[in-house]
Coordinates of C-alpha atoms in Angstrom, one line a residue:
M1 CA 64.6 -23.6 -198.2
R2 CA 65.3 -27.3 -197.4
Y3 CA 66.5 -28.0 -201.0
R4 CA 68.6 -24.8 -201.0
L5 CA 70.2 -25.8 -197.8
F6 CA 70.6 -29.4 -199.1
W7 CA 72.6 -28.2 -202.1
K8 CA 74.6 -25.8 -200.0
F9 CA 75.9 -28.8 -198.2
L10 CA 76.5 -31.0 -201.3
L11 CA 77.8 -28.7 -203.9
P12 CA 80.8 -27.5 -201.9
Y13 CA 81.5 -31.2 -201.0
F14 CA 81.2 -32.2 -204.6
V15 CA 83.5 -29.5 -205.8
L16 CA 86.0 -30.2 -203.0
A17 CA 86.0 -34.0 -203.7
A18 CA 86.4 -33.5 -207.4
S19 CA 89.2 -31.1 -206.9
A20 CA 90.9 -33.4 -204.4
A21 CA 90.6 -36.4 -206.8
F22 CA 92.0 -34.5 -209.7
C23 CA 94.9 -33.1 -207.7
L24 CA 95.6 -36.6 -206.2
A25 CA 95.6 -38.2 -209.6
W26 CA 97.8 -35.6 -211.1
V27 CA 100.3 -35.4 -208.2
C28 CA 100.5 -39.2 -207.7
G29 CA 100.8 -39.7 -211.5
N30 CA 103.6 -37.3 -211.7
Q31 CA 105.4 -38.9 -208.8
L32 CA 104.9 -42.4 -210.3
Q33 CA 106.2 -41.2 -213.6
A34 CA 109.2 -39.6 -211.9
S35 CA 109.8 -42.9 -210.0
L36 CA 109.5 -45.0 -213.2
L37 CA 111.8 -42.7 -215.0
Q38 CA 114.3 -42.9 -212.2
Q39 CA 114.2 -46.7 -212.3
L40 CA 114.4 -46.7 -216.1
A41 CA 117.4 -44.3 -215.9
I42 CA 119.1 -46.7 -213.5
R43 CA 118.4 -49.7 -215.7
L44 CA 119.6 -47.9 -218.8
N45 CA 122.7 -46.7 -216.9
G46 CA 123.4 -50.3 -216.1
A47 CA 123.1 -51.3 -219.7
D48 CA 125.4 -48.4 -220.7
L49 CA 127.9 -49.6 -218.2
V50 CA 127.8 -53.1 -219.6
V51 CA 128.3 -51.9 -223.1
A52 CA 130.9 -49.3 -222.2
A53 CA 132.9 -51.8 -220.1
G54 CA 133.3 -54.0 -223.2
L55 CA 134.4 -51.2 -225.4
V56 CA 136.8 -49.2 -223.3
E57 CA 139.8 -51.3 -224.2
D58 CA 139.3 -52.0 -227.9
F59 CA 136.9 -49.1 -228.8
D60 CA 139.3 -47.8 -231.5
R61 CA 140.3 -51.3 -232.7
S62 CA 136.8 -52.7 -233.2
T63 CA 135.4 -52.8 -236.6
D64 CA 132.0 -51.5 -237.5
A65 CA 130.7 -55.0 -238.0
K66 CA 132.0 -56.2 -234.7
L67 CA 130.5 -53.1 -232.9
Q68 CA 127.2 -53.6 -234.7
S69 CA 127.1 -57.3 -233.7
R70 CA 127.8 -56.5 -230.0
V71 CA 125.3 -53.7 -229.9
E72 CA 122.5 -55.9 -231.3
R73 CA 123.4 -58.7 -228.9
V74 CA 123.2 -56.4 -225.8
A75 CA 120.1 -54.6 -227.1
A76 CA 118.3 -58.0 -227.5
A77 CA 119.4 -59.0 -224.0
T78 CA 118.3 -55.7 -222.3
G79 CA 115.3 -54.9 -224.5
T80 CA 116.6 -51.4 -225.3
R81 CA 117.9 -49.6 -228.3
I82 CA 121.7 -49.1 -228.1
T83 CA 123.7 -46.6 -230.1
I84 CA 127.5 -46.2 -230.2
I85 CA 128.6 -42.6 -231.0
R86 CA 132.0 -41.3 -231.6
A87 CA 133.3 -38.2 -229.7
D88 CA 132.6 -36.1 -232.7
G89 CA 128.9 -37.2 -232.8
T90 CA 129.2 -39.7 -235.6
V91 CA 127.2 -42.8 -235.1
L92 CA 129.3 -46.0 -235.3
A93 CA 126.6 -48.6 -234.5
D94 CA 122.9 -48.7 -233.7
S95 CA 120.7 -51.7 -232.8
S96 CA 117.6 -50.4 -234.6
E97 CA 118.6 -48.0 -237.4
Q98 CA 121.0 -48.1 -240.4
V99 CA 124.1 -46.2 -239.4
P100 CA 124.5 -44.2 -242.6
E101 CA 121.0 -42.8 -242.3
L102 CA 121.6 -41.4 -238.8
P103 CA 122.7 -37.7 -238.5
N104 CA 125.3 -36.3 -236.2
Q105 CA 124.3 -36.7 -232.5
L106 CA 126.7 -34.3 -230.8
R107 CA 124.1 -31.6 -230.0
N108 CA 121.6 -33.9 -228.3
V109 CA 121.0 -33.0 -224.7
E110 CA 121.8 -36.4 -223.2
L111 CA 125.3 -36.4 -224.9
L112 CA 126.1 -32.9 -223.7
R113 CA 125.1 -33.8 -220.1
A114 CA 127.1 -37.1 -220.4
Q115 CA 130.1 -35.2 -221.7
N116 CA 130.0 -32.9 -218.7
V117 CA 129.1 -35.3 -215.8
G118 CA 129.6 -38.7 -217.3
F119 CA 125.9 -39.6 -217.6
G120 CA 122.9 -37.8 -219.0
T121 CA 119.2 -38.3 -219.9
D122 CA 116.6 -36.6 -222.0
I123 CA 113.1 -37.2 -223.3
R124 CA 112.3 -36.3 -226.9
F125 CA 109.4 -36.8 -229.2
D126 CA 109.8 -39.1 -232.3
E127 CA 107.2 -38.9 -235.1
T128 CA 107.0 -42.7 -235.4
Q129 CA 107.5 -43.9 -231.8
G130 CA 106.3 -40.9 -229.8
R131 CA 108.1 -39.9 -226.7
I132 CA 111.5 -41.7 -226.1
F133 CA 113.7 -41.7 -223.1
Y134 CA 117.4 -41.4 -223.8
A135 CA 120.3 -42.3 -221.4
A136 CA 124.0 -41.7 -222.5
R137 CA 127.3 -42.6 -220.8
R138 CA 130.7 -41.1 -221.6
I139 CA 133.5 -43.4 -222.7
G140 CA 136.8 -42.3 -221.4
P141 CA 137.7 -39.3 -219.3
P142 CA 136.7 -35.8 -220.2
D143 CA 140.2 -34.8 -221.4
G144 CA 140.5 -38.1 -223.4
L145 CA 136.9 -38.5 -224.6
R146 CA 136.6 -41.4 -226.9
G147 CA 132.8 -41.6 -227.5
F148 CA 129.4 -42.3 -226.0
V149 CA 127.1 -45.3 -225.4
R150 CA 123.5 -44.3 -225.6
T151 CA 120.5 -46.5 -224.7
S152 CA 116.8 -45.5 -225.3
V153 CA 113.4 -46.8 -224.5
P154 CA 110.0 -45.6 -225.8
M155 CA 107.9 -43.8 -223.1
S156 CA 104.7 -45.5 -224.1
T157 CA 105.0 -48.2 -221.4
I158 CA 105.6 -45.6 -218.7
D159 CA 102.9 -43.3 -220.0
E160 CA 100.4 -46.3 -220.1
E161 CA 101.3 -47.2 -216.5
V162 CA 100.9 -43.6 -215.4
S163 CA 97.6 -43.3 -217.2
N164 CA 96.3 -46.6 -215.7
F165 CA 97.4 -45.4 -212.3
R166 CA 95.6 -42.1 -212.7
V167 CA 92.5 -43.9 -214.0
S168 CA 92.6 -46.2 -211.0
I169 CA 93.0 -43.2 -208.6
G170 CA 90.1 -41.5 -210.4
L171 CA 87.9 -44.6 -210.2
W172 CA 88.6 -45.1 -206.5
S173 CA 88.2 -41.4 -205.9
G174 CA 84.8 -41.6 -207.7
I175 CA 83.7 -44.6 -205.6
L176 CA 84.8 -42.9 -202.4
G177 CA 83.3 -39.6 -203.5
L178 CA 80.0 -41.4 -204.3
V179 CA 80.1 -43.0 -200.9
G180 CA 80.9 -39.6 -199.3
F181 CA 78.2 -38.0 -201.5
C182 CA 75.7 -40.4 -200.1
I183 CA 76.9 -39.8 -196.6
A184 CA 76.8 -36.0 -197.1
A185 CA 73.3 -36.3 -198.6
W186 CA 72.2 -38.2 -195.6
V187 CA 73.7 -35.8 -193.2
S188 CA 72.4 -32.8 -195.2
Q189 CA 68.9 -34.4 -195.2
R190 CA 69.2 -35.0 -191.4
V191 CA 70.1 -31.3 -191.0
S192 CA 67.9 -29.7 -193.6
S193 CA 64.7 -31.6 -192.9
P194 CA 64.3 -30.5 -189.3
I195 CA 65.3 -26.9 -190.3
G196 CA 62.6 -27.1 -193.0
E197 CA 60.1 -28.2 -190.4
L198 CA 61.2 -25.3 -188.2
T199 CA 60.9 -22.9 -191.0
K200 CA 57.3 -24.1 -191.9
A201 CA 56.4 -23.9 -188.2
A202 CA 57.8 -20.4 -187.9
D203 CA 55.9 -19.3 -191.1
V204 CA 52.6 -20.7 -189.6
A205 CA 53.4 -18.9 -186.3
A206 CA 54.1 -15.7 -188.2
R207 CA 50.8 -15.9 -190.0
E208 CA 48.7 -17.0 -187.0
G209 CA 50.6 -15.0 -184.4
S210 CA 51.8 -17.9 -182.3
G211 CA 51.7 -21.7 -181.9
I212 CA 54.9 -23.3 -183.3
R213 CA 53.9 -26.9 -183.7
L214 CA 57.0 -29.1 -183.9
P215 CA 57.4 -32.9 -183.7
N216 CA 59.2 -34.2 -180.6
S217 CA 62.7 -35.3 -181.6
G218 CA 64.8 -37.4 -179.3
G219 CA 68.4 -36.8 -178.5
G220 CA 70.2 -33.8 -177.2
D221 CA 71.8 -32.4 -180.3
E222 CA 71.8 -28.8 -181.4
L223 CA 68.6 -29.1 -183.5
S224 CA 66.7 -30.7 -180.6
R225 CA 67.9 -27.9 -178.3
L226 CA 66.9 -25.4 -181.0
Q227 CA 63.4 -26.9 -181.2
Q228 CA 63.1 -26.7 -177.4
A229 CA 64.3 -23.1 -177.5
L230 CA 61.8 -22.2 -180.2
R231 CA 59.0 -23.8 -178.1
R232 CA 60.0 -21.8 -175.1
M233 CA 60.3 -18.7 -177.3
D234 CA 56.9 -19.3 -178.8
E235 CA 55.3 -19.7 -175.3
A236 CA 56.9 -16.4 -174.2
Q237 CA 55.9 -14.8 -177.5
A238 CA 52.3 -16.1 -177.1
E239 CA 52.1 -14.5 -173.7
I240 CA 53.6 -11.2 -175.0
I241 CA 51.2 -11.2 -178.0
S242 CA 48.2 -11.9 -175.7
G243 CA 49.3 -9.0 -173.5
L244 CA 49.8 -6.8 -176.6
K245 CA 46.4 -7.8 -178.0
D246 CA 44.8 -6.9 -174.7
E247 CA 46.7 -3.7 -174.5
N248 CA 45.9 -2.9 -178.1
Q249 CA 42.2 -3.6 -177.5
S250 CA 42.3 -1.4 -174.4
L251 CA 44.1 1.3 -176.4
K252 CA 41.6 1.0 -179.2
Q253 CA 38.7 1.3 -176.8
R254 CA 40.3 4.3 -175.1
G255 CA 41.0 5.8 -178.5
E256 CA 37.5 5.3 -179.7
R257 CA 36.1 6.7 -176.4
S258 CA 38.5 9.7 -176.8
A259 CA 37.5 10.2 -180.4
A260 CA 33.8 10.0 -179.4
V261 CA 34.4 12.5 -176.6
L262 CA 36.3 14.8 -179.0
E263 CA 33.6 14.6 -181.7
G264 CA 30.9 15.1 -179.1
M265 CA 32.5 18.2 -177.6
T266 CA 31.0 21.5 -178.2
E267 CA 34.5 23.0 -177.8
G268 CA 36.8 22.7 -180.8
V269 CA 40.2 21.0 -180.4
L270 CA 43.1 21.6 -182.8
A271 CA 46.6 20.1 -182.1
V272 CA 49.7 20.9 -184.1
D273 CA 53.3 19.5 -184.0
P274 CA 56.4 21.7 -183.5
A275 CA 56.5 22.3 -187.3
E276 CA 52.9 23.5 -187.1
R277 CA 51.5 20.5 -189.0
I278 CA 48.0 19.4 -187.9
L279 CA 47.9 16.4 -185.6
L280 CA 44.3 16.4 -184.5
T281 CA 41.0 18.1 -185.2
N282 CA 37.4 17.5 -184.2
A283 CA 34.1 18.4 -185.8
A284 CA 33.6 21.4 -183.6
S285 CA 37.0 23.0 -184.6
V286 CA 36.3 22.3 -188.3
R287 CA 32.9 24.0 -188.0
M288 CA 34.2 27.0 -185.9
L289 CA 37.2 27.7 -188.1
D290 CA 35.4 26.8 -191.4
L291 CA 38.3 24.4 -192.3
P292 CA 38.3 22.8 -195.7
P293 CA 36.8 19.3 -196.1
G294 CA 38.9 16.2 -196.4
D295 CA 41.8 14.8 -194.4
L296 CA 43.6 17.6 -192.6
L297 CA 46.2 15.5 -190.7
G298 CA 49.8 16.5 -191.6
R299 CA 48.8 19.6 -193.5
P300 CA 50.4 22.9 -192.4
L301 CA 48.3 25.1 -190.1
W302 CA 48.8 28.2 -192.4
E303 CA 47.5 26.2 -195.3
V304 CA 44.1 25.3 -193.8
V305 CA 43.5 28.2 -191.4
R306 CA 43.4 31.7 -192.9
N307 CA 43.3 33.6 -189.6
N308 CA 46.7 34.9 -188.6
S309 CA 45.7 35.2 -184.9
I310 CA 45.4 31.4 -184.6
Q311 CA 48.9 30.9 -186.0
K312 CA 50.3 33.5 -183.6
V313 CA 48.6 31.8 -180.7
A314 CA 50.2 28.4 -181.8
Q315 CA 53.6 30.0 -182.3
S316 CA 53.5 31.7 -178.9
A317 CA 52.7 28.4 -177.1
L318 CA 55.5 26.6 -179.0
N319 CA 57.9 29.3 -177.9
G320 CA 57.0 28.6 -174.3
E321 CA 55.0 31.7 -173.6
P322 CA 52.3 31.5 -170.9
S323 CA 49.0 30.4 -172.3
A324 CA 46.3 33.1 -172.4
T325 CA 42.8 33.3 -173.8
Q326 CA 42.3 35.4 -176.9
E327 CA 39.1 36.1 -178.8
I328 CA 39.0 36.3 -182.5
E329 CA 36.1 37.3 -184.8
M330 CA 35.3 35.0 -187.7
S331 CA 33.6 37.4 -190.0
K332 CA 32.6 34.8 -192.6
Q333 CA 30.8 32.8 -190.0
S334 CA 29.7 35.8 -187.9
K335 CA 31.1 34.2 -184.9
I336 CA 33.3 35.1 -182.0
V337 CA 35.7 32.3 -181.0
A338 CA 37.9 32.2 -177.8
L339 CA 41.2 30.5 -178.1
R340 CA 43.5 29.0 -175.5
A341 CA 46.7 27.2 -176.4
G342 CA 48.8 24.9 -174.2
R343 CA 51.9 22.8 -174.8
L344 CA 51.5 19.1 -175.0
P345 CA 53.3 17.1 -172.3
G346 CA 56.7 15.7 -173.2
T347 CA 60.4 16.6 -173.7
P348 CA 61.0 17.8 -176.3
C349 CA 57.6 19.4 -176.7
P350 CA 55.6 17.3 -179.2
G351 CA 53.3 20.1 -180.1
V352 CA 50.5 22.4 -179.0
A353 CA 46.8 21.9 -178.3
I354 CA 44.4 24.8 -179.1
V355 CA 41.0 24.7 -177.4
L356 CA 38.3 26.8 -179.1
H357 CA 35.1 28.0 -177.5
D358 CA 32.2 29.6 -179.5
V359 CA 31.4 32.6 -177.4
T360 CA 29.1 34.2 -179.9
E361 CA 25.9 33.4 -177.9
L362 CA 27.7 34.3 -174.7
R363 CA 28.7 37.7 -176.0
R364 CA 25.2 38.2 -177.4
L365 CA 23.7 37.4 -174.0
E366 CA 26.1 39.7 -172.3
R367 CA 25.1 42.4 -174.7
L368 CA 21.4 41.6 -174.0
R369 CA 22.1 41.6 -170.3
N370 CA 23.7 45.0 -170.5
E371 CA 20.9 46.3 -172.6
F372 CA 18.4 44.7 -170.2
V373 CA 20.0 46.3 -167.2
S374 CA 20.1 49.6 -169.0
N375 CA 16.5 49.2 -170.1
V376 CA 15.3 48.2 -166.6
H377 CA 17.1 51.1 -165.2
H378 CA 15.5 53.4 -167.7
E379 CA 12.0 51.9 -167.3
L380 CA 12.2 52.1 -163.5
K381 CA 13.8 55.5 -163.5
T382 CA 11.0 57.1 -165.5
P383 CA 8.0 56.3 -163.3
L384 CA 10.1 56.8 -160.2
A385 CA 11.1 60.3 -161.4
V386 CA 7.4 61.1 -162.2
I387 CA 6.3 59.9 -158.7
S388 CA 9.1 61.8 -157.1
A389 CA 8.2 65.0 -159.0
C390 CA 4.5 64.7 -158.1
V391 CA 5.3 64.1 -154.5
E392 CA 7.6 67.1 -154.3
T393 CA 4.9 69.2 -156.1
I394 CA 2.3 68.1 -153.6
L395 CA 4.6 68.9 -150.7
D396 CA 5.5 72.3 -152.1
G397 CA 1.9 73.5 -152.0
A398 CA -0.3 71.5 -154.5
K399 CA -1.8 69.8 -151.5
D400 CA -3.7 73.0 -150.7
N401 CA -5.4 73.0 -154.1
P402 CA -7.8 70.1 -154.3
N403 CA -7.8 69.9 -158.1
D404 CA -4.0 69.9 -158.4
L405 CA -3.8 67.4 -155.5
E406 CA -6.2 65.0 -157.2
R407 CA -4.4 65.3 -160.6
F408 CA -0.9 64.7 -159.1
L409 CA -2.1 61.8 -157.0
Q410 CA -3.7 60.2 -160.1
R411 CA -0.4 60.4 -161.9
V412 CA 1.3 58.8 -158.9
S413 CA -1.3 56.0 -159.0
D414 CA -0.7 55.5 -162.7
Q415 CA 3.0 55.3 -162.4
T416 CA 2.7 53.0 -159.4
D417 CA 0.5 50.7 -161.5
R418 CA 3.1 50.9 -164.3
L419 CA 5.9 49.9 -161.9
S420 CA 3.8 47.1 -160.5
N421 CA 3.1 45.8 -164.0
L422 CA 6.8 46.1 -165.0
I423 CA 8.0 44.3 -161.9
G424 CA 5.3 41.6 -162.3
D425 CA 6.3 41.1 -166.0
L426 CA 10.0 40.9 -165.0
L427 CA 9.3 38.3 -162.3
R428 CA 7.1 36.3 -164.6
L429 CA 9.7 36.3 -167.4
A430 CA 12.5 35.4 -164.9
R431 CA 10.4 32.5 -163.5
I432 CA 9.6 31.2 -167.1
E433 CA 13.3 31.4 -168.1
S434 CA 14.6 29.7 -165.0
G435 CA 12.0 26.9 -165.2
L436 CA 10.6 27.6 -161.8
D437 CA 7.1 28.3 -163.0
V438 CA 4.8 25.4 -162.5
F439 CA 2.3 24.8 -165.4
D440 CA -0.9 22.8 -165.2
M441 CA -0.9 21.2 -168.6
A442 CA -4.3 20.2 -170.0
K443 CA -5.9 19.5 -173.4
L444 CA -7.9 22.6 -174.2
D445 CA -10.1 23.6 -177.1
V446 CA -8.5 26.5 -179.1
A447 CA -11.9 27.9 -180.0
K448 CA -12.9 28.3 -176.4
L449 CA -9.6 30.0 -175.5
V450 CA -9.9 32.5 -178.4
E451 CA -13.5 33.3 -177.6
D452 CA -12.7 34.1 -174.0
C453 CA -9.9 36.3 -175.0
V454 CA -12.0 38.2 -177.5
R455 CA -14.8 38.7 -175.0
E456 CA -12.4 40.2 -172.4
H457 CA -10.9 42.7 -175.0
S458 CA -14.1 43.6 -176.8
E459 CA -14.8 46.7 -174.6
V460 CA -11.2 48.0 -175.1
A461 CA -11.5 47.5 -178.8
S462 CA -14.9 49.2 -179.0
A463 CA -13.5 52.2 -177.0
K464 CA -10.7 52.6 -179.6
D465 CA -13.2 52.0 -182.5
V466 CA -11.3 48.8 -183.6
R467 CA -13.3 45.9 -184.9
L468 CA -12.3 42.7 -183.1
E469 CA -13.4 39.5 -185.0
I470 CA -13.1 35.8 -185.0
I471 CA -12.7 33.6 -188.1
P472 CA -13.8 30.2 -186.8
S473 CA -12.2 26.9 -188.0
V474 CA -14.4 24.1 -189.5
D475 CA -12.3 21.6 -187.5
A476 CA -12.1 21.2 -183.8
V477 CA -8.5 22.0 -182.7
R478 CA -7.1 21.1 -179.3
V479 CA -3.7 21.8 -177.8
E480 CA -2.0 20.7 -174.6
V481 CA -1.1 23.9 -172.7
D482 CA -1.5 25.7 -169.4
R483 CA -4.7 27.7 -169.4
E484 CA -3.3 30.8 -167.7
G485 CA -0.1 30.6 -169.9
M486 CA -2.2 30.3 -173.1
R487 CA -4.4 33.2 -171.9
T488 CA -1.3 35.3 -171.3
I489 CA -0.1 34.6 -174.9
L490 CA -3.4 35.5 -176.4
D491 CA -3.9 38.6 -174.2
N492 CA -0.5 40.0 -175.1
L493 CA -0.9 39.4 -178.8
V494 CA -4.4 40.9 -178.9
D495 CA -3.4 43.9 -176.6
N496 CA -0.5 44.7 -179.0
A497 CA -2.8 44.4 -182.1
I498 CA -5.4 46.7 -180.6
N499 CA -2.8 49.2 -179.3
Y500 CA -1.0 49.5 -182.6
T501 CA -4.2 49.6 -184.8
P502 CA -5.6 53.1 -185.5
C503 CA -9.3 53.9 -185.2
G504 CA -11.5 52.2 -187.7
G505 CA -9.0 49.4 -188.0
R506 CA -9.6 45.7 -187.7
V507 CA -8.1 42.9 -185.6
W508 CA -9.1 39.3 -186.3
L509 CA -8.1 35.9 -184.9
R510 CA -8.3 32.5 -186.6
W511 CA -7.0 29.0 -186.1
L512 CA -6.6 25.9 -188.1
S513 CA -5.0 22.4 -188.1
E514 CA -2.2 21.4 -190.5
N515 CA 0.4 18.6 -190.4
G516 CA -0.4 17.7 -186.8
E517 CA 0.0 21.3 -185.6
A518 CA -2.4 24.0 -184.4
H519 CA -1.8 27.4 -186.0
I520 CA -3.3 30.4 -184.1
E521 CA -3.1 33.7 -186.0
V522 CA -3.6 37.2 -184.5
R523 CA -3.7 39.7 -187.4
D524 CA -4.3 43.4 -187.5
S525 CA -4.5 46.2 -190.0
G526 CA -2.3 48.5 -187.9
I527 CA 0.8 50.5 -188.5
G528 CA 3.0 47.4 -189.1
I529 CA 6.6 46.7 -188.1
P530 CA 9.6 47.8 -190.2
E531 CA 11.6 45.0 -191.6
E532 CA 14.7 45.9 -189.7
H533 CA 12.8 45.4 -186.4
L534 CA 11.2 42.0 -187.2
A535 CA 14.2 40.0 -185.9
R536 CA 14.2 41.8 -182.5
V537 CA 10.5 42.2 -181.7
F538 CA 10.7 39.3 -179.2
E539 CA 13.6 40.8 -177.3
R540 CA 13.0 42.3 -173.9
F541 CA 12.3 46.1 -173.8
H542 CA 12.6 46.3 -177.6
R543 CA 10.1 48.8 -179.0
V544 CA 9.5 49.9 -182.5
D545 CA 7.8 53.1 -181.4
A546 CA 9.0 53.8 -177.8
A547 CA 6.9 56.9 -177.2
R548 CA 3.6 55.2 -178.4
S549 CA 4.4 52.1 -176.5
R550 CA 4.9 53.9 -173.2
A551 CA 1.8 56.0 -173.9
A552 CA -0.2 52.8 -174.3
G553 CA 1.1 51.5 -171.0
G554 CA 3.3 48.7 -172.4
T555 CA 6.3 47.4 -170.5
G556 CA 8.2 46.1 -173.5
L557 CA 8.2 42.6 -172.1
G558 CA 5.0 41.3 -173.5
L559 CA 6.3 39.6 -176.7
A560 CA 9.4 38.3 -174.8
I561 CA 7.0 36.5 -172.4
V562 CA 4.9 35.2 -175.3
K563 CA 8.0 33.7 -177.0
H564 CA 9.2 31.9 -173.8
L565 CA 5.7 30.6 -173.0
V566 CA 5.3 29.2 -176.6
Q567 CA 8.7 27.5 -176.2
V568 CA 7.6 26.0 -172.9
F569 CA 4.6 24.6 -174.7
R570 CA 7.0 23.0 -177.3
G571 CA 5.9 25.4 -180.0
R572 CA 7.2 28.4 -182.0
I573 CA 6.0 31.8 -183.0
E574 CA 6.4 33.7 -186.2
V575 CA 5.7 37.3 -187.3
A576 CA 5.1 38.8 -190.7
S577 CA 4.4 42.5 -191.2
V578 CA 4.2 45.2 -193.8
V579 CA 4.4 48.9 -192.8
D580 CA 1.0 50.7 -192.9
E581 CA -0.7 47.4 -193.8
G582 CA -0.6 45.4 -190.6
S583 CA 1.1 42.5 -188.8
T584 CA 0.4 38.8 -188.4
F585 CA 1.6 36.8 -185.3
T586 CA 1.3 33.1 -185.8
V587 CA 1.7 30.6 -182.9
H588 CA 2.4 27.0 -183.9
L589 CA 1.7 24.4 -181.2
P590 CA 1.6 20.6 -181.3
Q591 CA -2.0 19.4 -181.7
A592 CA -3.3 17.3 -178.8

């Protein structure tokens, strides 16, 4: 930059100086030439007067020899060429040429001018002498013209003087121009060098953000004031940049926290601009709406979301309609998603934010709750109806018949026990689900737990002619559980196996250790569970054979209690079954 600025100073100066020198030499040379020609014309006019004064009286009486002699004498004295010309243009005498060889001169410009005004000049080119200056004077009045006296001088002397003058002007102009060039170079250097330093400092500041380092220059000129202004500007810029860095860091942190919050949200967030192009998504929204992978920002909503309901919700919010929650069913994902759209703050509206909630589990729980309430109502209604009917029958007269009274009272007792068991199971299940049940966790031997369970159920199994067996494990297996809770698990599983195994059937229990887990199996050769019921056997009040279940005294809550207790003990339960071949319930618990 410094060199470009340097030549920007010097080149215009050089062109201006050269043009000025050329114009000066040309104009002054022309003026000098005009002055010399004027002086020469005066001198030649004087010579013409001298010659004409001696010829006026005896011009016609003079002989050619006498005229020639006088012309040569005056020409030698004046250093000019003198020619005497008759009025008709015939040359009478000439100081340099032979008269017979000279042509008629009447058409020459200087003679025509002299004929009109008395004196005339002209410059013509001669092949031998170059340019020649001619001056002619009329002899006699215009109406009595007798002839002309013409003097001439070569222009070489004048041209040489003019040329020397122009050379001198060019030389002195060159010297002065060189001096001016040096001065201009020095001034340009003085100006461009600080500007170059300012430019370098500004480049460094641009790369590093701030810190214009400039040498201190004395004086109070414009460049010094510019340096001071740049320092002040840099200080202010440094403060601004520092503030912007802090603000940018703060914004970055807030943005990272916001992004982390968005990505960690279970709710989906989808924002679109007024043209329905996507501004923001999070992982939950991508998962809920099954959006395509890749960068979705800037893409139209209709292109990535195939559900028209979402587009209608966004359009309604953009149109300023009050926000409302709408549920849509995502058939591909088998999910129910609740949408709520709201306009983003700002004028004009910068877009719409759509919040998505996966309410699939909530709706499933609501369905289960409704089913639970319906089942509880049904389960309670049946024994209450039986008790009420028995009491009415007794009051109507059965009390007078001892046999009928005993039979009806026994039914009331059975239904009361059933209600008690049902309410007990409900309370136990509620306490387990709410986490209010307190468990005394201990490391227990699985073999001992199984043996106690088999011993307690052996009489019931024998009464039904069902063989209850244990397949012992070669390894000692221990689990960390609550004794009563584990007993409830085994009791429910064994009860179900005995109840749903026909006479002559078999129920056996075994346990083993594998990959740090204890596996406890309760297997029977009973009626089995149809495949369509396997996924729901652990739901409350779900029965495969409702009539047989009620006849066996079951509440329909046993397997639900088993599932929740296994989960409390950080385990899981699985079921496998084949109709008419039997079922296998396997409890997996961490080994202690």
